PDB file of C-alpha atoms in Angstrom:
ATOM      1  CA  MET A1167      53.160   4.128 -36.355  1.00 69.00           C
ATOM      2  CA  ALA A1168      49.779   2.617 -35.480  1.00 80.00           C
ATOM      3  CA  THR A1169      48.671   2.031 -31.935  1.00 86.00           C
ATOM      4  CA  GLU A1170      47.376  -1.424 -31.089  1.00 88.00           C
ATOM      5  CA  LEU A1171      45.251  -2.508 -28.161  1.00 91.00           C
ATOM      6  CA  TRP A1172      45.277  -6.191 -27.267  1.00 92.00           C
ATOM      7  CA  LEU A1173      42.386  -7.460 -25.131  1.00 93.00           C
ATOM      8  CA  VAL A1174      42.827 -10.744 -23.315  1.00 94.00           C
ATOM      9  CA  ARG A1175      40.224 -12.582 -21.294  1.00 92.00           C
ATOM     10  CA  HIS A1176      41.424 -14.023 -18.016  1.00 94.00           C
ATOM     11  CA  GLY A1177      42.529 -17.643 -17.813  1.00 94.00           C
ATOM     12  CA  GLN A1178      40.225 -20.369 -16.548  1.00 94.00           C
ATOM     13  CA  ALA A1179      38.671 -19.307 -13.257  1.00 91.00           C
ATOM     14  CA  ALA A1180      37.785 -21.677 -10.425  1.00 88.00           C
ATOM     15  CA  PHE A1181      34.065 -22.002 -11.203  1.00 79.00           C
ATOM     16  CA  ALA A1182      31.937 -23.879  -8.641  1.00 75.00           C
ATOM     17  CA  THR A1183      34.547 -23.549  -5.869  1.00 79.00           C
ATOM     18  CA  ASP A1184      34.648 -21.518  -2.675  1.00 81.00           C
ATOM     19  CA  ASP A1185      36.683 -18.818  -4.457  1.00 84.00           C
ATOM     20  CA  TYR A1186      35.658 -18.342  -8.073  1.00 81.00           C
ATOM     21  CA  ASP A1187      37.819 -15.215  -8.399  1.00 89.00           C
ATOM     22  CA  ARG A1188      41.113 -17.043  -8.846  1.00 94.00           C
ATOM     23  CA  LEU A1189      42.785 -18.946 -11.627  1.00 95.00           C
ATOM     24  CA  THR A1190      42.905 -22.700 -11.670  1.00 96.00           C
ATOM     25  CA  ASP A1191      46.220 -24.424 -12.398  1.00 96.00           C
ATOM     26  CA  LEU A1192      45.066 -24.631 -16.017  1.00 97.00           C
ATOM     27  CA  GLY A1193      44.180 -20.908 -15.985  1.00 97.00           C
ATOM     28  CA  TRP A1194      47.722 -20.046 -14.832  1.00 98.00           C
ATOM     29  CA  GLN A1195      49.143 -22.288 -17.554  1.00 98.00           C
ATOM     30  CA  GLN A1196      46.896 -20.729 -20.224  1.00 98.00           C
ATOM     31  CA  ALA A1197      48.164 -17.255 -19.287  1.00 98.00           C
ATOM     32  CA  ARG A1198      51.785 -18.435 -19.250  1.00 98.00           C
ATOM     33  CA  TRP A1199      51.346 -19.996 -22.701  1.00 98.00           C
ATOM     34  CA  LEU A1200      49.963 -16.708 -23.978  1.00 97.00           C
ATOM     35  CA  GLY A1201      52.877 -14.785 -22.472  1.00 97.00           C
ATOM     36  CA  GLU A1202      55.330 -17.206 -24.088  1.00 97.00           C
ATOM     37  CA  HIS A1203      53.559 -16.828 -27.432  1.00 97.00           C
ATOM     38  CA  LEU A1204      53.605 -13.039 -27.200  1.00 96.00           C
ATOM     39  CA  ALA A1205      57.311 -13.100 -26.319  1.00 96.00           C
ATOM     40  CA  TRP A1206      57.963 -15.390 -29.292  1.00 97.00           C
ATOM     41  CA  THR A1207      56.181 -13.007 -31.684  1.00 94.00           C
ATOM     42  CA  GLY A1208      58.325 -10.114 -30.493  1.00 92.00           C
ATOM     43  CA  VAL A1209      55.375  -7.728 -30.226  1.00 86.00           C
ATOM     44  CA  PRO A1210      56.425  -4.902 -27.877  1.00 88.00           C
ATOM     45  CA  PHE A1211      54.035  -3.822 -25.142  1.00 91.00           C
ATOM     46  CA  ASP A1212      54.182  -0.377 -23.578  1.00 92.00           C
ATOM     47  CA  ARG A1213      51.810  -1.269 -20.753  1.00 93.00           C
ATOM     48  CA  VAL A1214      50.040  -4.306 -19.309  1.00 95.00           C
ATOM     49  CA  LEU A1215      46.741  -3.351 -17.665  1.00 96.00           C
ATOM     50  CA  HIS A1216      44.249  -5.443 -15.723  1.00 95.00           C
ATOM     51  CA  GLY A1217      41.068  -4.940 -13.744  1.00 93.00           C
ATOM     52  CA  ALA A1218      40.675  -5.216  -9.979  1.00 92.00           C
ATOM     53  CA  LEU A1219      39.513  -8.838  -9.991  1.00 92.00           C
ATOM     54  CA  ARG A1220      42.008 -11.384  -8.689  1.00 94.00           C
ATOM     55  CA  ARG A1221      41.692 -13.603 -11.779  1.00 95.00           C
ATOM     56  CA  GLN A1222      42.475 -10.603 -14.000  1.00 95.00           C
ATOM     57  CA  ARG A1223      45.549  -9.695 -11.930  1.00 96.00           C
ATOM     58  CA  GLU A1224      46.775 -13.302 -11.867  1.00 97.00           C
ATOM     59  CA  THR A1225      46.405 -13.564 -15.654  1.00 97.00           C
ATOM     60  CA  ALA A1226      48.457 -10.396 -16.162  1.00 97.00           C
ATOM     61  CA  GLU A1227      51.100 -11.638 -13.706  1.00 97.00           C
ATOM     62  CA  ALA A1228      51.443 -14.956 -15.537  1.00 97.00           C
ATOM     63  CA  ILE A1229      51.664 -13.245 -18.951  1.00 97.00           C
ATOM     64  CA  THR A1230      54.377 -10.861 -17.766  1.00 97.00           C
ATOM     65  CA  GLU A1231      56.551 -13.758 -16.667  1.00 96.00           C
ATOM     66  CA  SER A1232      57.530 -13.909 -20.350  1.00 96.00           C
ATOM     67  CA  ILE A1233      57.133 -10.345 -21.642  1.00 95.00           C
ATOM     68  CA  ASP A1234      58.442  -7.051 -20.344  1.00 87.00           C
ATOM     69  CA  GLY A1235      56.002  -5.132 -18.248  1.00 89.00           C
ATOM     70  CA  VAL A1236      54.699  -4.616 -14.772  1.00 93.00           C
ATOM     71  CA  PRO A1237      50.961  -5.265 -14.526  1.00 96.00           C
ATOM     72  CA  GLU A1238      48.975  -2.148 -13.639  1.00 96.00           C
ATOM     73  CA  GLU A1239      45.486  -2.212 -12.134  1.00 96.00           C
ATOM     74  CA  VAL A1240      42.836  -0.084 -13.824  1.00 94.00           C
ATOM     75  CA  ILE A1241      39.449   0.448 -12.226  1.00 89.00           C
ATOM     76  CA  GLY A1242      36.621  -0.159 -14.656  1.00 84.00           C
ATOM     77  CA  PHE A1243      37.844  -3.353 -16.300  1.00 84.00           C
ATOM     78  CA  GLU A1244      35.820  -5.505 -13.908  1.00 78.00           C
ATOM     79  CA  GLU A1245      33.046  -7.707 -15.171  1.00 76.00           C
ATOM     80  CA  TYR A1246      29.352  -7.165 -14.598  1.00 79.00           C
ATOM     81  CA  SER A1247      27.955  -8.574 -11.367  1.00 80.00           C
ATOM     82  CA  ALA A1248      26.493 -11.922 -12.366  1.00 81.00           C
ATOM     83  CA  GLU A1249      25.137 -12.304  -8.839  1.00 83.00           C
ATOM     84  CA  ALA A1250      23.199  -9.021  -9.031  1.00 88.00           C
ATOM     85  CA  ILE A1251      21.887  -9.783 -12.510  1.00 90.00           C
ATOM     86  CA  MET A1252      20.749 -13.271 -11.520  1.00 89.00           C
ATOM     87  CA  LYS A1253      19.097 -11.852  -8.388  1.00 91.00           C
ATOM     88  CA  GLY A1254      17.355  -9.194 -10.491  1.00 92.00           C
ATOM     89  CA  ALA A1255      15.953 -11.975 -12.668  1.00 92.00           C
ATOM     90  CA  GLY A1256      14.690 -13.808  -9.578  1.00 90.00           C
ATOM     91  CA  LEU A1257      17.351 -16.531  -9.812  1.00 87.00           C
ATOM     92  CA  GLN A1258      19.896 -17.892  -7.361  1.00 80.00           C
ATOM     93  CA  ASP A1259      23.433 -17.167  -8.620  1.00 74.00           C
ATOM     94  CA  ARG A1260      25.186 -20.263  -7.307  1.00 74.00           C
ATOM     95  CA  ASP A1261      22.661 -23.047  -7.159  1.00 79.00           C
ATOM     96  CA  PRO A1262      24.705 -26.218  -6.465  1.00 79.00           C
ATOM     97  CA  SER A1263      21.956 -28.422  -7.882  1.00 85.00           C
ATOM     98  CA  LEU A1264      22.485 -27.009 -11.403  1.00 84.00           C
ATOM     99  CA  THR A1265      24.864 -28.319 -14.018  1.00 86.00           C
ATOM    100  CA  ARG A1266      27.252 -25.800 -15.563  1.00 81.00           C
ATOM    101  CA  ARG A1267      25.230 -25.906 -18.769  1.00 90.00           C
ATOM    102  CA  GLU A1268      21.994 -25.072 -16.908  1.00 90.00           C
ATOM    103  CA  HIS A1269      23.690 -22.340 -14.848  1.00 86.00           C
ATOM    104  CA  PHE A1270      25.002 -20.613 -17.957  1.00 86.00           C
ATOM    105  CA  ARG A1271      21.680 -21.060 -19.763  1.00 92.00           C
ATOM    106  CA  ARG A1272      19.997 -19.206 -16.887  1.00 91.00           C
ATOM    107  CA  LEU A1273      22.737 -16.575 -16.757  1.00 89.00           C
ATOM    108  CA  ARG A1274      22.375 -15.987 -20.504  1.00 92.00           C
ATOM    109  CA  GLY A1275      18.643 -15.454 -20.088  1.00 93.00           C
ATOM    110  CA  ALA A1276      19.219 -13.014 -17.230  1.00 93.00           C
ATOM    111  CA  LEU A1277      21.869 -11.135 -19.240  1.00 91.00           C
ATOM    112  CA  LEU A1278      19.465 -10.789 -22.160  1.00 93.00           C
ATOM    113  CA  GLN A1279      16.845  -9.336 -19.786  1.00 94.00           C
ATOM    114  CA  TRP A1280      19.464  -6.970 -18.338  1.00 91.00           C
ATOM    115  CA  ALA A1281      20.666  -5.843 -21.777  1.00 90.00           C
ATOM    116  CA  ALA A1282      17.052  -5.176 -22.805  1.00 92.00           C
ATOM    117  CA  GLY A1283      16.578  -2.975 -19.731  1.00 92.00           C
ATOM    118  CA  GLU A1284      14.032  -5.327 -18.188  1.00 92.00           C
ATOM    119  CA  ILE A1285      15.987  -5.783 -14.941  1.00 90.00           C
TER     120      ILE A1285
END
């Protein structure tokens, strides 16, 4: 029997709010829909793992409302530090004057510099 690993990105996070590291109402619903879909397919899961970020934990909790499993935290599944990468590129991470499109354009540029070993 083959082993399968399913990777799921967290639901919609609360971007541009006081606490980005949480799911929005839509993010909770997205994760619940996924859990319902997984339950419908009948795919068995031996374990449900998530990183230490709140939005990762909340996504796993919402998914396991519909499938068997108790979410388990695993260190190392966290994301990169966008704040540190933006700072390394000489940019402000959360500049309220920027549109989302401009913020992510700048973040993409900083990530490319980081991946190239420039920062």
